[in-house]
Amino acid sequence: MQVYILLCFLGAVTCQQGRQFPEGFLFGASSSAYQYEGAWNEDGRGPSIWDVAIHNKQSVITDRSTADIATNLYHNYKNDIKLMTEVGLDFFRFSISWSRILPTGFANKINQAGIDYYSNFIDELIKNDITPFATIYHWDLPEKMQEMGGWTNPAIVDFFLDYAKIIFDNFGERVKFWVTINEPEPVCNNGYGTGIHAPFLNLSGIGEYMCAKNVLLAHARTYELYQKKYKYQNGKIGITLMSEWLEPYNSSAAEDRQAAYDMLLFNLGIFADPIFSKTGDFPQIVKKMVAEKSLKQGFPRSRLPTLSEDEVELIRGSADFMGLNIYSSNLVYRNESVRGMYPVPSFKDDAGVGITVARSWPRSNFERIQFVPWGATKILMKVKELYDNPTVYVTENGWPNNGGFDDEDRVHFLASYLNSIMEAVNRGCDVRGYSVWTLMDCFEWINGYTLKFGLYQVDYSSPNLTRTARKSAEFYKNITTTRYLLRDYDYNERDVVVNI
Ligand code: NOJ
């Protein structure tokens, strides 16, 4: 409040031109074990599907790099936590590597060195007044689990539960924010559908749906376990979903409006509806479309598995919050040209829509990310409408570029998106926190180290992997200390005028 008054008094901006974040709103930065830790085979860690895939075939990664060392967080975490305090983080979102805790994925052999590492890491965060925000699974499945079919094998649900139990037993007294699974959409669609992420399986039109059901069950059983056995630890437990905002290509065309809605349900709804809607099931439209196509294609039943009544009961309401990773938007259309556009069967063919971007949207160096700040307001408003205004944490938001310290483009992106997120808050969305992707440049999956997302640059050519603050670190520090977004960035007011 004082800061607000002071800013008004100083006349640095007029009060209407800025945005005060609500009391209690939390700011963080996000990371993941595989992208940060390195030490891939140290102190008893077992291999994950990414280790195996990359080591077998380095050409799957654009720059033929590996994450064997990555940012070296494993050895450098004490210094890195100093950077977190430098930017004034309230929380740090990190993930736990399943195969560092259980080298084969099975719970018969716990790797004490892995437990110690996370335990020390969590203690160090707390000592520095940074709240640990932990993800139990961020894409690095133990290789052994994959040898048994990974996320397409229903047995994974019990194995995941065994792992989660060990996590809560060891860290639950100190960690009060849990994400079960990060972005199930790419886990399933990229890992088992199109095969562009580990385990690089192309089981298009079938594998991604089998995966989706098992992910939902693993999540919901973990939530149930927490409620039954660990409630006394007083934490909140949610899931992090990813959704681009999907705008009709031509908003006056009914087909395009329907196409955008359908795609939203295929993308977000497959995971969000069962957990956050009253039905507790896959979206009706998705069920119908996949069933019809499956039958036409000669399958004896829908390629989308069913959820039994008991499963629906288990999954419905199984989250205290929705984590949302917000980056970009797409335009969606449906017309004759879409026919034959995708492999059959496939998730995209089932949705039957064309997806593109507007030429006017500024692009990053990553084809998936365009600068569309108003999309953040729209997706948040849609979530509010569809799922009865759940508590949301924006668990990721960030902008990649080729590097350099003067990252005005990132500052502009972050400021504009924060502004749009605040617009949603002012319209009643229950957003409680925001986490930037990411603290420092790290391993960006198949893009290796070519995409720089960090508030801090990591000099990968220096022996110590030197970290240096970029302009965006300064910007973010300003936000975390003032809790106020100055309107001196030239984001366009038109960007946040949305018609929903
Ligand atoms: C989402 C993923 O959770 C994270 O691992 C990835 O690096 C960022 N998006 C950026 O692509």
Short mmCIF file of C-alpha atoms and ligand atoms in Angstrom, two decimals:
data_model
loop_
_atom_site.label_atom_id
_atom_site.label_comp_id
_atom_site.label_asym_id
_atom_site.label_seq_id
_atom_site.Cartn_x
_atom_site.Cartn_y
_atom_site.Cartn_z
CA MET A 1 0.00 0.00 0.00
CA GLN A 2 2.76 2.38 0.99
CA VAL A 3 4.60 1.70 -2.22
CA TYR A 4 1.46 2.37 -4.18
CA ILE A 5 0.88 5.72 -2.49
CA LEU A 6 4.51 6.65 -2.89
CA LEU A 7 4.42 5.86 -6.59
CA CYS A 8 1.30 7.97 -7.02
CA PHE A 9 2.85 10.77 -5.04
CA LEU A 10 6.05 10.74 -7.03
CA GLY A 11 4.01 10.96 -10.16
CA ALA A 12 6.32 8.47 -11.87
CA VAL A 13 3.14 7.16 -13.40
CA THR A 14 -0.44 8.04 -12.79
CA CYS A 15 -2.18 5.55 -10.52
CA GLN A 16 -4.52 4.39 -13.27
CA GLN A 17 -1.55 3.60 -15.45
CA GLY A 18 -0.10 0.97 -13.20
CA ARG A 19 -1.23 -2.26 -11.66
CA GLN A 20 -0.92 -3.17 -8.01
CA PHE A 21 -0.74 -6.92 -7.44
CA PRO A 22 -3.18 -8.20 -4.84
CA GLU A 23 -2.13 -8.79 -1.26
CA GLY A 24 -0.59 -12.24 -0.93
CA PHE A 25 0.07 -12.67 -4.67
CA LEU A 26 3.21 -14.80 -5.02
CA PHE A 27 6.05 -14.42 -7.49
CA GLY A 28 8.33 -17.25 -8.43
CA ALA A 29 10.55 -18.76 -11.06
CA SER A 30 10.20 -22.24 -12.52
CA SER A 31 12.64 -24.96 -13.47
CA SER A 32 12.75 -28.72 -13.87
CA ALA A 33 15.17 -31.38 -12.70
CA TYR A 34 16.18 -32.64 -16.11
CA GLN A 35 16.66 -29.19 -17.58
CA TYR A 36 18.71 -27.90 -14.63
CA GLU A 37 20.40 -30.48 -12.46
CA GLY A 38 22.95 -32.29 -14.61
CA ALA A 39 24.82 -34.97 -12.58
CA TRP A 40 22.89 -37.43 -14.70
CA ASN A 41 24.75 -40.50 -13.47
CA GLU A 42 26.12 -39.27 -10.16
CA ASP A 43 25.43 -40.49 -6.63
CA GLY A 44 23.26 -43.39 -7.69
CA ARG A 45 20.84 -41.66 -10.07
CA GLY A 46 19.32 -44.06 -12.60
CA PRO A 47 18.72 -43.20 -16.26
CA SER A 48 15.55 -41.51 -17.48
CA ILE A 49 13.95 -41.81 -20.90
CA TRP A 50 15.62 -38.56 -21.95
CA ASP A 51 19.11 -39.76 -20.99
CA VAL A 52 18.68 -42.94 -22.94
CA ALA A 53 17.15 -41.32 -26.01
CA ILE A 54 19.80 -38.59 -26.23
CA HIS A 55 22.73 -40.86 -25.55
CA ASN A 56 21.56 -43.31 -28.19
CA LYS A 57 20.90 -40.68 -30.79
CA GLN A 58 22.27 -37.20 -30.20
CA SER A 59 20.82 -36.00 -33.48
CA VAL A 60 17.38 -35.84 -31.85
CA ILE A 61 18.58 -32.61 -30.22
CA THR A 62 18.97 -29.58 -32.50
CA ASP A 63 22.46 -28.65 -31.32
CA ARG A 64 23.43 -32.26 -30.50
CA SER A 65 23.88 -31.32 -26.89
CA THR A 66 22.95 -33.34 -23.80
CA ALA A 67 21.65 -32.49 -20.35
CA ASP A 68 24.43 -34.47 -18.67
CA ILE A 69 25.63 -31.29 -16.97
CA ALA A 70 22.87 -28.82 -17.90
CA THR A 71 23.05 -25.77 -15.59
CA ASN A 72 24.80 -27.93 -12.97
CA LEU A 73 22.24 -26.99 -10.34
CA TYR A 74 22.96 -30.25 -8.55
CA HIS A 75 26.40 -29.00 -7.55
CA ASN A 76 25.76 -25.29 -7.64
CA TYR A 77 22.42 -24.91 -5.90
CA LYS A 78 23.70 -22.86 -2.97
CA ASN A 79 24.98 -20.14 -5.32
CA ASP A 80 21.86 -20.35 -7.44
CA ILE A 81 19.63 -19.83 -4.44
CA LYS A 82 21.54 -16.58 -3.93
CA LEU A 83 20.41 -15.52 -7.41
CA MET A 84 16.85 -16.34 -6.40
CA THR A 85 17.13 -14.04 -3.43
CA GLU A 86 18.71 -11.40 -5.66
CA VAL A 87 15.54 -11.27 -7.79
CA GLY A 88 13.34 -11.45 -4.71
CA LEU A 89 11.48 -14.69 -5.42
CA ASP A 90 8.70 -15.71 -3.04
CA PHE A 91 8.89 -19.28 -4.32
CA PHE A 92 10.98 -21.48 -6.54
CA ARG A 93 9.32 -24.16 -8.62
CA PHE A 94 11.54 -27.18 -9.19
CA SER A 95 10.89 -30.81 -9.97
CA ILE A 96 12.09 -34.01 -8.40
CA SER A 97 13.80 -36.55 -10.59
CA TRP A 98 12.06 -39.89 -10.09
CA SER A 99 15.19 -41.84 -11.06
CA ARG A 100 17.35 -39.86 -8.63
CA ILE A 101 15.09 -41.02 -5.80
CA LEU A 102 14.33 -44.48 -7.21
CA PRO A 103 17.02 -45.39 -9.76
CA THR A 104 14.87 -47.97 -11.55
CA GLY A 105 11.58 -46.28 -10.78
CA PHE A 106 10.57 -49.12 -8.44
CA ALA A 107 10.26 -48.41 -4.74
CA ASN A 108 12.29 -51.40 -3.56
CA LYS A 109 15.53 -49.42 -3.61
CA ILE A 110 15.61 -45.83 -2.40
CA ASN A 111 18.67 -43.80 -3.30
CA GLN A 112 19.54 -42.02 -0.06
CA ALA A 113 21.89 -39.60 -1.86
CA GLY A 114 18.93 -38.45 -3.95
CA ILE A 115 16.79 -37.91 -0.87
CA ASP A 116 19.65 -35.98 0.73
CA TYR A 117 20.10 -33.75 -2.29
CA TYR A 118 16.46 -32.61 -2.37
CA SER A 119 16.35 -32.39 1.38
CA ASN A 120 19.34 -30.05 1.45
CA PHE A 121 18.01 -28.09 -1.48
CA ILE A 122 14.64 -27.57 0.23
CA ASP A 123 16.35 -26.59 3.50
CA GLU A 124 18.50 -24.06 1.69
CA LEU A 125 15.45 -22.52 -0.01
CA ILE A 126 13.63 -22.23 3.30
CA LYS A 127 16.70 -20.79 4.99
CA ASN A 128 16.63 -18.07 2.34
CA ASP A 129 12.93 -17.38 2.78
CA ILE A 130 11.98 -18.93 -0.52
CA THR A 131 8.96 -21.23 -0.53
CA PRO A 132 9.59 -24.58 -2.22
CA PHE A 133 7.01 -25.31 -4.94
CA ALA A 134 7.68 -28.87 -6.06
CA THR A 135 6.64 -30.82 -9.12
CA ILE A 136 6.66 -34.57 -8.65
CA TYR A 137 6.97 -35.41 -12.34
CA HIS A 138 8.37 -33.17 -15.08
CA TRP A 139 8.87 -35.51 -18.05
CA ASP A 140 11.92 -37.54 -16.91
CA LEU A 141 10.44 -41.01 -16.59
CA PRO A 142 12.81 -43.69 -15.27
CA GLU A 143 13.93 -45.80 -18.23
CA LYS A 144 12.79 -49.03 -16.61
CA MET A 145 9.26 -47.70 -16.38
CA GLN A 146 9.32 -47.04 -20.10
CA GLU A 147 10.55 -50.54 -20.82
CA MET A 148 7.22 -51.65 -19.40
CA GLY A 149 5.25 -49.29 -21.62
CA GLY A 150 5.62 -46.12 -19.55
CA TRP A 151 2.52 -43.96 -19.45
CA THR A 152 0.58 -46.32 -21.71
CA ASN A 153 0.71 -49.11 -19.13
CA PRO A 154 -1.95 -48.81 -16.39
CA ALA A 155 0.53 -50.39 -13.95
CA ILE A 156 2.36 -47.04 -13.91
CA VAL A 157 -0.34 -45.63 -11.66
CA ASP A 158 0.70 -47.80 -8.71
CA PHE A 159 4.40 -47.24 -9.34
CA PHE A 160 3.83 -43.49 -9.43
CA LEU A 161 1.93 -43.72 -6.18
CA ASP A 162 4.78 -45.62 -4.52
CA TYR A 163 7.13 -42.85 -5.63
CA ALA A 164 4.80 -40.06 -4.49
CA LYS A 165 4.51 -41.66 -1.06
CA ILE A 166 8.28 -41.58 -0.62
CA ILE A 167 8.26 -37.94 -1.69
CA PHE A 168 5.60 -36.95 0.84
CA ASP A 169 7.26 -39.00 3.59
CA ASN A 170 10.57 -37.26 3.08
CA PHE A 171 9.69 -33.73 2.02
CA GLY A 172 6.03 -33.19 2.88
CA GLU A 173 6.68 -31.53 6.21
CA ARG A 174 8.56 -28.77 4.41
CA VAL A 175 6.87 -28.50 1.00
CA LYS A 176 3.42 -26.93 0.99
CA PHE A 177 2.86 -26.59 -2.76
CA TRP A 178 2.78 -29.70 -4.92
CA VAL A 179 2.25 -30.17 -8.62
CA THR A 180 1.75 -33.84 -9.42
CA ILE A 181 2.51 -33.77 -13.14
CA ASN A 182 3.75 -31.02 -15.39
CA GLU A 183 1.97 -30.51 -18.71
CA PRO A 184 0.40 -33.91 -19.42
CA GLU A 185 -0.50 -32.70 -22.94
CA PRO A 186 3.06 -32.87 -24.30
CA VAL A 187 3.86 -35.88 -22.09
CA CYS A 188 1.15 -37.78 -23.95
CA ASN A 189 0.90 -36.10 -27.34
CA ASN A 190 4.62 -35.62 -27.95
CA GLY A 191 5.85 -38.70 -26.13
CA TYR A 192 3.34 -41.29 -27.32
CA GLY A 193 1.39 -39.60 -30.13
CA THR A 194 3.61 -37.74 -32.57
CA GLY A 195 6.81 -39.11 -31.03
CA ILE A 196 8.74 -35.85 -30.97
CA HIS A 197 9.67 -36.10 -27.28
CA ALA A 198 11.03 -38.97 -25.21
CA PRO A 199 10.22 -41.83 -25.35
CA PHE A 200 9.84 -40.84 -29.05
CA LEU A 201 7.05 -43.32 -29.76
CA ASN A 202 4.72 -42.76 -32.62
CA LEU A 203 1.50 -44.43 -31.49
CA SER A 204 -0.56 -41.69 -33.00
CA GLY A 205 -4.28 -41.65 -32.27
CA ILE A 206 -4.02 -44.39 -29.65
CA GLY A 207 -0.95 -43.98 -27.42
CA GLU A 208 -1.70 -40.39 -26.42
CA TYR A 209 -5.18 -41.33 -25.18
CA MET A 210 -3.97 -44.36 -23.23
CA CYS A 211 -1.38 -42.09 -21.67
CA ALA A 212 -3.98 -39.44 -20.84
CA LYS A 213 -6.10 -41.85 -18.84
CA ASN A 214 -3.11 -43.16 -16.86
CA VAL A 215 -1.82 -39.65 -16.17
CA LEU A 216 -5.23 -38.65 -14.84
CA LEU A 217 -5.40 -41.71 -12.61
CA ALA A 218 -1.84 -41.25 -11.34
CA HIS A 219 -2.63 -37.64 -10.52
CA ALA A 220 -5.95 -38.41 -8.83
CA ARG A 221 -4.64 -41.33 -6.81
CA THR A 222 -1.80 -39.11 -5.58
CA TYR A 223 -4.29 -36.45 -4.58
CA GLU A 224 -6.38 -39.07 -2.78
CA LEU A 225 -3.30 -40.45 -1.02
CA TYR A 226 -2.41 -36.97 0.18
CA GLN A 227 -5.92 -36.33 1.49
CA LYS A 228 -6.02 -39.67 3.31
CA LYS A 229 -2.51 -39.90 4.71
CA TYR A 230 -0.77 -36.55 4.48
CA LYS A 231 -3.49 -33.96 5.02
CA TYR A 232 -1.83 -33.11 8.33
CA GLN A 233 1.11 -31.71 6.34
CA ASN A 234 -1.21 -28.88 5.31
CA GLY A 235 -0.08 -28.54 1.72
CA LYS A 236 -1.92 -27.71 -1.48
CA ILE A 237 -1.76 -30.13 -4.34
CA GLY A 238 -2.58 -29.46 -7.98
CA ILE A 239 -1.60 -30.28 -11.56
CA THR A 240 0.03 -28.05 -14.15
CA LEU A 241 -1.67 -27.86 -17.54
CA MET A 242 -0.60 -26.10 -20.67
CA SER A 243 -2.95 -24.32 -22.94
CA GLU A 244 -2.47 -21.92 -25.72
CA TRP A 245 -5.36 -19.57 -26.15
CA LEU A 246 -7.24 -20.69 -29.26
CA GLU A 247 -8.86 -17.88 -31.17
CA PRO A 248 -11.25 -18.52 -34.07
CA TYR A 249 -9.51 -17.62 -37.32
CA ASN A 250 -12.58 -15.78 -38.41
CA SER A 251 -14.64 -14.93 -35.38
CA SER A 252 -17.75 -14.28 -37.44
CA ALA A 253 -17.66 -17.80 -38.91
CA ALA A 254 -19.57 -20.35 -36.80
CA GLU A 255 -17.33 -23.22 -38.01
CA ASP A 256 -14.22 -21.43 -36.80
CA ARG A 257 -15.74 -20.59 -33.44
CA GLN A 258 -16.72 -24.22 -33.00
CA ALA A 259 -13.27 -25.36 -34.19
CA ALA A 260 -11.52 -23.16 -31.61
CA TYR A 261 -13.76 -24.47 -28.85
CA ASP A 262 -13.28 -28.09 -29.91
CA MET A 263 -9.52 -27.67 -29.97
CA LEU A 264 -9.56 -26.11 -26.51
CA LEU A 265 -11.36 -29.21 -25.25
CA PHE A 266 -8.93 -31.55 -27.02
CA ASN A 267 -5.94 -29.64 -25.62
CA LEU A 268 -6.93 -28.50 -22.19
CA GLY A 269 -10.31 -30.16 -21.63
CA ILE A 270 -9.05 -33.74 -21.86
CA PHE A 271 -7.20 -33.14 -18.60
CA ALA A 272 -9.06 -30.22 -17.09
CA ASP A 273 -12.64 -31.49 -17.52
CA PRO A 274 -12.19 -34.73 -15.56
CA ILE A 275 -10.49 -32.91 -12.68
CA PHE A 276 -12.14 -29.50 -12.59
CA SER A 277 -15.60 -29.82 -14.19
CA LYS A 278 -18.74 -31.18 -12.58
CA THR A 279 -18.93 -34.10 -15.02
CA GLY A 280 -15.57 -35.56 -13.94
CA ASP A 281 -15.23 -37.11 -17.38
CA PHE A 282 -13.54 -36.42 -20.71
CA PRO A 283 -15.37 -33.64 -22.57
CA GLN A 284 -18.52 -34.89 -24.28
CA ILE A 285 -17.48 -33.37 -27.61
CA VAL A 286 -14.11 -35.12 -27.52
CA LYS A 287 -15.71 -38.44 -26.59
CA LYS A 288 -18.17 -38.14 -29.46
CA MET A 289 -15.66 -37.06 -32.08
CA VAL A 290 -13.08 -39.73 -31.26
CA ALA A 291 -15.73 -42.46 -31.02
CA GLU A 292 -17.24 -41.56 -34.40
CA LYS A 293 -13.90 -41.40 -36.16
CA SER A 294 -12.72 -44.64 -34.54
CA LEU A 295 -15.76 -46.54 -35.73
CA LYS A 296 -15.45 -45.12 -39.25
CA GLN A 297 -11.81 -46.19 -39.26
CA GLY A 298 -12.78 -49.77 -38.44
CA PHE A 299 -11.85 -49.81 -34.76
CA PRO A 300 -14.31 -51.90 -32.75
CA ARG A 301 -14.54 -49.18 -30.10
CA SER A 302 -13.37 -45.65 -29.42
CA ARG A 303 -9.61 -45.12 -29.28
CA LEU A 304 -10.30 -42.83 -26.33
CA PRO A 305 -10.55 -45.07 -23.26
CA THR A 306 -13.58 -44.72 -21.04
CA LEU A 307 -13.48 -43.67 -17.42
CA SER A 308 -15.55 -45.90 -15.17
CA GLU A 309 -17.94 -44.43 -12.62
CA ASP A 310 -15.43 -45.10 -9.87
CA GLU A 311 -12.67 -43.46 -11.85
CA VAL A 312 -14.82 -40.42 -12.51
CA GLU A 313 -15.56 -40.22 -8.81
CA LEU A 314 -11.86 -40.46 -7.98
CA ILE A 315 -10.69 -37.88 -10.52
CA ARG A 316 -13.45 -35.27 -10.09
CA GLY A 317 -12.30 -32.46 -7.81
CA SER A 318 -8.83 -33.96 -7.32
CA ALA A 319 -6.93 -30.66 -7.15
CA ASP A 320 -6.63 -27.71 -4.80
CA PHE A 321 -5.47 -25.53 -7.68
CA MET A 322 -4.84 -25.51 -11.39
CA GLY A 323 -1.31 -24.71 -12.49
CA LEU A 324 -1.38 -23.09 -15.91
CA ASN A 325 1.60 -22.62 -18.18
CA ILE A 326 0.78 -19.68 -20.40
CA TYR A 327 2.92 -18.81 -23.39
CA SER A 328 1.15 -18.29 -26.66
CA SER A 329 -1.99 -18.35 -28.80
CA ASN A 330 -3.12 -19.90 -32.06
CA LEU A 331 -5.79 -19.26 -34.65
CA VAL A 332 -8.08 -22.17 -35.37
CA TYR A 333 -10.27 -22.87 -38.38
CA ARG A 334 -12.24 -25.69 -39.91
CA ASN A 335 -12.85 -26.02 -43.63
CA GLU A 336 -12.31 -28.40 -46.53
CA SER A 337 -8.53 -27.82 -46.53
CA VAL A 338 -8.23 -29.57 -43.16
CA ARG A 339 -9.25 -32.90 -44.67
CA GLY A 340 -6.15 -35.04 -45.17
CA MET A 341 -3.92 -32.59 -43.33
CA TYR A 342 -2.91 -35.01 -40.54
CA PRO A 343 -1.99 -38.66 -40.20
CA VAL A 344 -4.89 -41.04 -39.60
CA PRO A 345 -5.57 -41.88 -36.87
CA SER A 346 -4.20 -39.00 -34.84
CA PHE A 347 -5.17 -36.59 -32.13
CA LYS A 348 -5.13 -33.68 -34.59
CA ASP A 349 -7.16 -35.58 -37.16
CA ASP A 350 -9.69 -36.37 -34.45
CA ALA A 351 -10.00 -32.68 -33.59
CA GLY A 352 -10.22 -31.95 -37.31
CA VAL A 353 -9.08 -28.36 -37.18
CA GLY A 354 -6.44 -26.25 -38.87
CA ILE A 355 -4.08 -24.33 -36.61
CA THR A 356 -2.08 -21.28 -37.54
CA VAL A 357 -0.86 -17.93 -36.21
CA ALA A 358 -1.59 -14.38 -37.28
CA ARG A 359 1.06 -12.76 -39.40
CA SER A 360 0.85 -9.66 -37.26
CA TRP A 361 1.81 -11.50 -34.04
CA PRO A 362 5.47 -10.95 -33.19
CA ARG A 363 7.29 -14.29 -33.14
CA SER A 364 10.03 -15.60 -30.95
CA ASN A 365 12.80 -17.84 -32.21
CA PHE A 366 10.67 -20.81 -31.09
CA GLU A 367 7.87 -21.58 -33.55
CA ARG A 368 5.52 -22.40 -30.67
CA ILE A 369 5.74 -19.01 -28.99
CA GLN A 370 4.23 -15.79 -30.34
CA PHE A 371 3.70 -12.53 -28.50
CA VAL A 372 -0.06 -12.45 -27.84
CA PRO A 373 -0.57 -11.00 -24.36
CA TRP A 374 -4.36 -10.67 -24.61
CA GLY A 375 -4.47 -14.46 -25.05
CA ALA A 376 -3.46 -14.75 -21.40
CA THR A 377 -6.54 -12.82 -20.31
CA LYS A 378 -8.73 -14.92 -22.55
CA ILE A 379 -7.47 -18.31 -21.44
CA LEU A 380 -7.81 -17.32 -17.79
CA MET A 381 -11.34 -16.02 -18.33
CA LYS A 382 -12.23 -19.23 -20.16
CA VAL A 383 -10.90 -21.35 -17.31
CA LYS A 384 -12.98 -19.28 -14.91
CA GLU A 385 -16.08 -19.81 -17.00
CA LEU A 386 -15.61 -23.53 -17.72
CA TYR A 387 -14.37 -24.69 -14.34
CA ASP A 388 -16.16 -22.49 -11.87
CA ASN A 389 -13.31 -20.12 -11.14
CA PRO A 390 -10.67 -22.47 -9.74
CA THR A 391 -7.64 -21.19 -7.88
CA VAL A 392 -4.93 -20.78 -10.50
CA TYR A 393 -1.18 -20.40 -10.28
CA VAL A 394 0.47 -19.34 -13.52
CA THR A 395 3.24 -21.88 -13.14
CA GLU A 396 5.16 -20.81 -16.26
CA ASN A 397 5.37 -17.85 -18.59
CA GLY A 398 8.41 -16.82 -20.56
CA TRP A 399 9.99 -15.73 -23.82
CA PRO A 400 12.92 -17.34 -25.64
CA ASN A 401 15.51 -15.51 -27.70
CA ASN A 402 19.07 -16.03 -28.92
CA GLY A 403 20.73 -14.50 -25.88
CA GLY A 404 22.30 -11.16 -24.99
CA PHE A 405 22.01 -9.10 -21.83
CA ASP A 406 19.81 -6.34 -23.08
CA ASP A 407 16.71 -8.52 -23.37
CA GLU A 408 14.20 -5.77 -23.89
CA ASP A 409 12.04 -8.24 -25.85
CA ARG A 410 11.70 -10.45 -22.76
CA VAL A 411 10.98 -7.47 -20.50
CA HIS A 412 8.30 -6.36 -22.92
CA PHE A 413 6.82 -9.87 -23.02
CA LEU A 414 6.80 -10.33 -19.25
CA ALA A 415 5.38 -6.87 -18.58
CA SER A 416 2.66 -7.30 -21.17
CA TYR A 417 1.66 -10.77 -19.99
CA LEU A 418 1.67 -9.71 -16.35
CA ASN A 419 -0.54 -6.84 -17.32
CA SER A 420 -2.95 -9.21 -19.09
CA ILE A 421 -2.94 -11.62 -16.17
CA MET A 422 -3.80 -8.74 -13.88
CA GLU A 423 -6.60 -7.84 -16.24
CA ALA A 424 -8.03 -11.33 -15.64
CA VAL A 425 -7.58 -10.93 -11.88
CA ASN A 426 -9.48 -7.65 -12.02
CA ARG A 427 -12.24 -9.46 -13.88
CA GLY A 428 -12.57 -11.93 -11.04
CA CYS A 429 -10.15 -14.78 -11.92
CA ASP A 430 -8.69 -16.36 -8.82
CA VAL A 431 -5.02 -16.19 -9.83
CA ARG A 432 -2.83 -16.42 -6.74
CA GLY A 433 0.67 -16.40 -8.18
CA TYR A 434 2.94 -16.14 -11.17
CA SER A 435 6.14 -17.93 -12.02
CA VAL A 436 8.49 -16.94 -14.79
CA TRP A 437 10.08 -19.51 -17.06
CA THR A 438 12.91 -19.45 -16.19
CA LEU A 439 15.59 -18.37 -13.74
CA MET A 440 18.53 -19.13 -16.06
CA ASP A 441 19.20 -20.50 -19.52
CA CYS A 442 18.81 -24.26 -19.45
CA PHE A 443 18.36 -27.38 -21.55
CA GLU A 444 15.27 -26.84 -23.70
CA TRP A 445 14.46 -30.47 -24.59
CA ILE A 446 14.84 -31.18 -28.33
CA ASN A 447 16.00 -27.58 -28.83
CA GLY A 448 19.03 -28.15 -26.63
CA TYR A 449 20.59 -24.87 -25.53
CA THR A 450 19.52 -22.91 -28.62
CA LEU A 451 16.58 -21.20 -26.92
CA LYS A 452 17.49 -18.83 -24.10
CA PHE A 453 14.65 -18.21 -21.67
CA GLY A 454 16.65 -17.13 -18.62
CA LEU A 455 16.53 -14.03 -16.47
CA TYR A 456 20.19 -14.97 -16.05
CA GLN A 457 22.48 -15.86 -18.88
CA VAL A 458 24.50 -19.02 -18.43
CA ASP A 459 27.80 -18.92 -20.27
CA TYR A 460 28.01 -22.51 -21.47
CA SER A 461 31.51 -21.93 -22.79
CA SER A 462 32.93 -21.00 -19.39
CA PRO A 463 34.19 -23.77 -17.09
CA ASN A 464 32.00 -22.59 -14.20
CA LEU A 465 28.95 -22.01 -16.34
CA THR A 466 28.98 -18.40 -15.21
CA ARG A 467 25.59 -16.84 -14.52
CA THR A 468 25.04 -13.15 -15.35
CA ALA A 469 21.89 -11.11 -14.78
CA ARG A 470 20.05 -9.81 -17.81
CA LYS A 471 17.92 -6.72 -17.96
CA SER A 472 14.86 -8.93 -17.34
CA ALA A 473 16.30 -9.98 -13.96
CA GLU A 474 16.35 -6.32 -12.98
CA PHE A 475 12.80 -5.91 -14.27
CA TYR A 476 11.54 -8.92 -12.33
CA LYS A 477 13.27 -7.79 -9.18
CA ASN A 478 11.46 -4.52 -9.51
CA ILE A 479 8.14 -6.35 -9.70
CA THR A 480 8.87 -8.61 -6.73
CA THR A 481 9.95 -5.70 -4.56
CA THR A 482 7.32 -3.11 -5.49
CA ARG A 483 4.46 -5.57 -6.20
CA TYR A 484 3.53 -3.04 -8.80
CA LEU A 485 3.62 -3.13 -12.57
CA LEU A 486 4.62 0.17 -14.04
CA ARG A 487 2.96 1.15 -17.26
CA ASP A 488 6.08 2.51 -18.88
CA TYR A 489 6.36 -0.39 -21.29
CA ASP A 490 4.71 0.21 -24.58
CA TYR A 491 2.31 -2.71 -24.47
CA ASN A 492 -0.74 -1.73 -26.26
CA GLU A 493 -3.92 -1.08 -24.35
CA ARG A 494 -5.83 -2.59 -27.26
CA ASP A 495 -4.10 -5.84 -26.45
CA VAL A 496 -6.04 -6.27 -23.26
CA VAL A 497 -9.45 -5.35 -24.60
CA VAL A 498 -10.99 -8.74 -25.06
CA ASN A 499 -14.44 -9.77 -26.11
CA ILE A 500 -15.42 -12.99 -24.50
C1 NOJ B 1 6.94 -25.99 -20.72
C2 NOJ B 1 7.74 -27.00 -19.99
O1 NOJ B 1 7.13 -27.29 -18.76
C3 NOJ B 1 9.19 -26.62 -19.80
O2 NOJ B 1 9.88 -27.78 -19.48
C4 NOJ B 1 9.72 -25.95 -21.05
O3 NOJ B 1 11.08 -25.72 -20.97
C5 NOJ B 1 8.97 -24.66 -21.27
N1 NOJ B 1 7.56 -24.97 -21.45
C6 NOJ B 1 9.42 -23.84 -22.45
O4 NOJ B 1 9.24 -24.52 -23.63
#
